[in-house]
PDB file of C-alpha atoms in Angstrom:
ATOM      1  CA  UNK A 185      14.521 -12.912   4.202  1.00  0.00           C
ATOM      2  CA  UNK A 186      15.541 -11.664   0.270  1.00  0.00           C
ATOM      3  CA  UNK A 187      12.935 -14.279  -0.605  1.00  0.00           C
ATOM      4  CA  UNK A 188      10.380 -12.107  -0.301  1.00  0.00           C
ATOM      5  CA  UNK A 189      12.044  -8.711  -0.833  1.00  0.00           C
ATOM      6  CA  UNK A 190      12.750 -11.195  -4.765  1.00  0.00           C
ATOM      7  CA  UNK A 191       8.753 -11.032  -4.181  1.00  0.00           C
ATOM      8  CA  UNK A 192       8.073  -8.504  -3.782  1.00  0.00           C
ATOM      9  CA  UNK A 193      10.790  -6.531  -6.242  1.00  0.00           C
ATOM     10  CA  UNK A 194       9.665  -8.951  -8.801  1.00  0.00           C
ATOM     11  CA  UNK A 195       5.248  -8.113  -8.172  1.00  0.00           C
ATOM     12  CA  UNK A 196       6.289  -4.391  -8.266  1.00  0.00           C
ATOM     13  CA  UNK A 197       8.264  -5.495 -11.708  1.00  0.00           C
ATOM     14  CA  UNK A 198       4.938  -7.482 -13.293  1.00  0.00           C
ATOM     15  CA  UNK A 199       2.562  -4.515 -12.193  1.00  0.00           C
ATOM     16  CA  UNK A 200       5.154  -1.572 -13.429  1.00  0.00           C
ATOM     17  CA  UNK A 201       5.263  -3.222 -16.970  1.00  0.00           C
ATOM     18  CA  UNK A 202       2.033  -4.607 -17.497  1.00  0.00           C
ATOM     19  CA  UNK A 203       3.356  -8.527 -17.546  1.00  0.00           C
ATOM     20  CA  UNK A 204       5.768  -7.149 -19.741  1.00  0.00           C
ATOM     21  CA  UNK A 205       8.904  -8.257 -17.885  1.00  0.00           C
ATOM     22  CA  UNK A 206       7.508 -11.044 -15.207  1.00  0.00           C
ATOM     23  CA  UNK A 207      11.267 -10.698 -13.170  1.00  0.00           C
ATOM     24  CA  UNK A 208      14.304  -8.734 -12.536  1.00  0.00           C
ATOM     25  CA  UNK A 209      17.068 -11.195 -13.503  1.00  0.00           C
ATOM     26  CA  UNK A 210      15.280 -14.558 -12.610  1.00  0.00           C
ATOM     27  CA  UNK A 211      17.533 -17.405 -14.924  1.00  0.00           C
ATOM     28  CA  UNK A 212      14.825 -19.603 -15.865  1.00  0.00           C
ATOM     29  CA  UNK A 213      12.754 -16.628 -16.735  1.00  0.00           C
ATOM     30  CA  UNK A 214      12.758 -15.316 -20.676  1.00  0.00           C
ATOM     31  CA  UNK A 215      10.481 -12.598 -19.589  1.00  0.00           C
ATOM     32  CA  UNK A 216      13.131 -11.149 -16.618  1.00  0.00           C
ATOM     33  CA  UNK A 217      14.351  -7.543 -18.085  1.00  0.00           C
ATOM     34  CA  UNK A 218      17.989  -8.685 -18.419  1.00  0.00           C
ATOM     35  CA  UNK A 219      16.526 -11.675 -20.239  1.00  0.00           C
ATOM     36  CA  UNK A 220      13.990 -10.426 -22.738  1.00  0.00           C
ATOM     37  CA  UNK A 221      15.674  -7.903 -26.330  1.00  0.00           C
ATOM     38  CA  UNK A 222      13.145  -5.922 -26.062  1.00  0.00           C
ATOM     39  CA  UNK A 223      12.656  -2.714 -23.131  1.00  0.00           C
ATOM     40  CA  UNK A 224       8.864  -1.718 -23.229  1.00  0.00           C
ATOM     41  CA  UNK A 225       8.902   1.120 -24.800  1.00  0.00           C
ATOM     42  CA  UNK A 226       8.368   4.222 -22.237  1.00  0.00           C
ATOM     43  CA  UNK A 227       4.036   4.829 -23.298  1.00  0.00           C
ATOM     44  CA  UNK A 228       3.927   0.988 -22.518  1.00  0.00           C
ATOM     45  CA  UNK A 229       3.214   0.888 -26.141  1.00  0.00           C
ATOM     46  CA  UNK A 230       4.635  -2.467 -26.757  1.00  0.00           C
ATOM     47  CA  UNK A 231       2.700  -4.134 -23.445  1.00  0.00           C
ATOM     48  CA  UNK A 232       0.176  -6.556 -24.227  1.00  0.00           C
ATOM     49  CA  UNK A 233      -3.374  -4.974 -24.198  1.00  0.00           C
ATOM     50  CA  UNK A 234      -4.559  -6.746 -20.572  1.00  0.00           C
ATOM     51  CA  UNK A 235      -3.152  -7.505 -17.815  1.00  0.00           C
ATOM     52  CA  UNK A 236      -4.680 -10.003 -15.503  1.00  0.00           C
ATOM     53  CA  UNK A 237      -2.202  -8.740 -12.245  1.00  0.00           C
ATOM     54  CA  UNK A 238      -2.745  -9.886  -9.213  1.00  0.00           C
ATOM     55  CA  UNK A 239      -4.296 -10.912  -5.863  1.00  0.00           C
ATOM     56  CA  UNK A 240      -3.237  -8.756  -2.910  1.00  0.00           C
ATOM     57  CA  UNK A 241      -3.878  -8.091   1.064  1.00  0.00           C
ATOM     58  CA  UNK A 242      -3.311  -4.901   1.584  1.00  0.00           C
ATOM     59  CA  UNK A 243      -3.576  -3.511   5.691  1.00  0.00           C
ATOM     60  CA  UNK A 244      -5.237  -0.483   6.333  1.00  0.00           C
ATOM     61  CA  UNK A 245      -5.294   2.679   5.094  1.00  0.00           C
ATOM     62  CA  UNK A 246      -5.788   4.940   2.435  1.00  0.00           C
ATOM     63  CA  UNK A 247      -3.750   3.724  -1.522  1.00  0.00           C
ATOM     64  CA  UNK A 248      -3.059   5.960  -4.172  1.00  0.00           C
ATOM     65  CA  UNK A 249      -3.491   4.414  -6.765  1.00  0.00           C
ATOM     66  CA  UNK A 250      -3.148   5.475 -10.899  1.00  0.00           C
ATOM     67  CA  UNK A 251      -2.712   4.528 -14.712  1.00  0.00           C
ATOM     68  CA  UNK A 252       0.551   5.399 -16.102  1.00  0.00           C
ATOM     69  CA  UNK A 253      -1.533   4.630 -19.527  1.00  0.00           C
ATOM     70  CA  UNK A 254      -3.158   7.076 -20.327  1.00  0.00           C
ATOM     71  CA  UNK A 255      -1.609   9.827 -18.731  1.00  0.00           C
ATOM     72  CA  UNK A 256      -0.347  11.707 -21.507  1.00  0.00           C
ATOM     73  CA  UNK A 257      -4.403  12.216 -22.353  1.00  0.00           C
ATOM     74  CA  UNK A 258      -6.462  14.769 -20.359  1.00  0.00           C
ATOM     75  CA  UNK A 259      -9.617  13.018 -21.371  1.00  0.00           C
ATOM     76  CA  UNK A 260      -8.458   9.414 -20.488  1.00  0.00           C
ATOM     77  CA  UNK A 261      -6.695   9.824 -17.453  1.00  0.00           C
ATOM     78  CA  UNK A 262      -7.497   6.979 -14.568  1.00  0.00           C
ATOM     79  CA  UNK A 263      -7.031   7.818 -10.704  1.00  0.00           C
ATOM     80  CA  UNK A 264      -8.246   6.228  -7.871  1.00  0.00           C
ATOM     81  CA  UNK A 265      -7.948   6.215  -4.016  1.00  0.00           C
ATOM     82  CA  UNK A 266      -8.892   2.640  -1.843  1.00  0.00           C
ATOM     83  CA  UNK A 267      -9.487   3.309   1.614  1.00  0.00           C
ATOM     84  CA  UNK A 268      -9.113  -0.217   3.563  1.00  0.00           C
ATOM     85  CA  UNK A 269     -10.473   0.130   6.950  1.00  0.00           C
ATOM     86  CA  UNK A 270     -11.031  -2.946   8.127  1.00  0.00           C
ATOM     87  CA  UNK A 271      -9.506  -6.276   7.711  1.00  0.00           C
ATOM     88  CA  UNK A 272     -12.056  -9.391   8.234  1.00  0.00           C
ATOM     89  CA  UNK A 273     -10.805 -13.264   8.914  1.00  0.00           C
ATOM     90  CA  UNK A 274     -10.274 -15.593   5.796  1.00  0.00           C
ATOM     91  CA  UNK A 275     -13.220 -17.823   5.571  1.00  0.00           C
ATOM     92  CA  UNK A 276     -12.788 -21.726   3.445  1.00  0.00           C
ATOM     93  CA  UNK A 277     -15.276 -23.027   1.785  1.00  0.00           C
TER      94      UNK A 277
END
């Protein structure tokens, strides 16, 4: 449904902006794209220095990822591949 689509969009925005934005246009969110008065710098210079991110469960497959912040510097580029081969049933403590 649309709630799940909004959730996915908001997480994509959070991850792409290193937490500078939390959502696109949530009315109660001061960190939404539409509410912030200062835009995110294209080199992420005004983004937070660290970002906690989130916990995600991936389907089986191969996923490539990269850090766009250090992508302009060949000696510091950060790229990788995540391979998910099987899923285990969640355990409860």
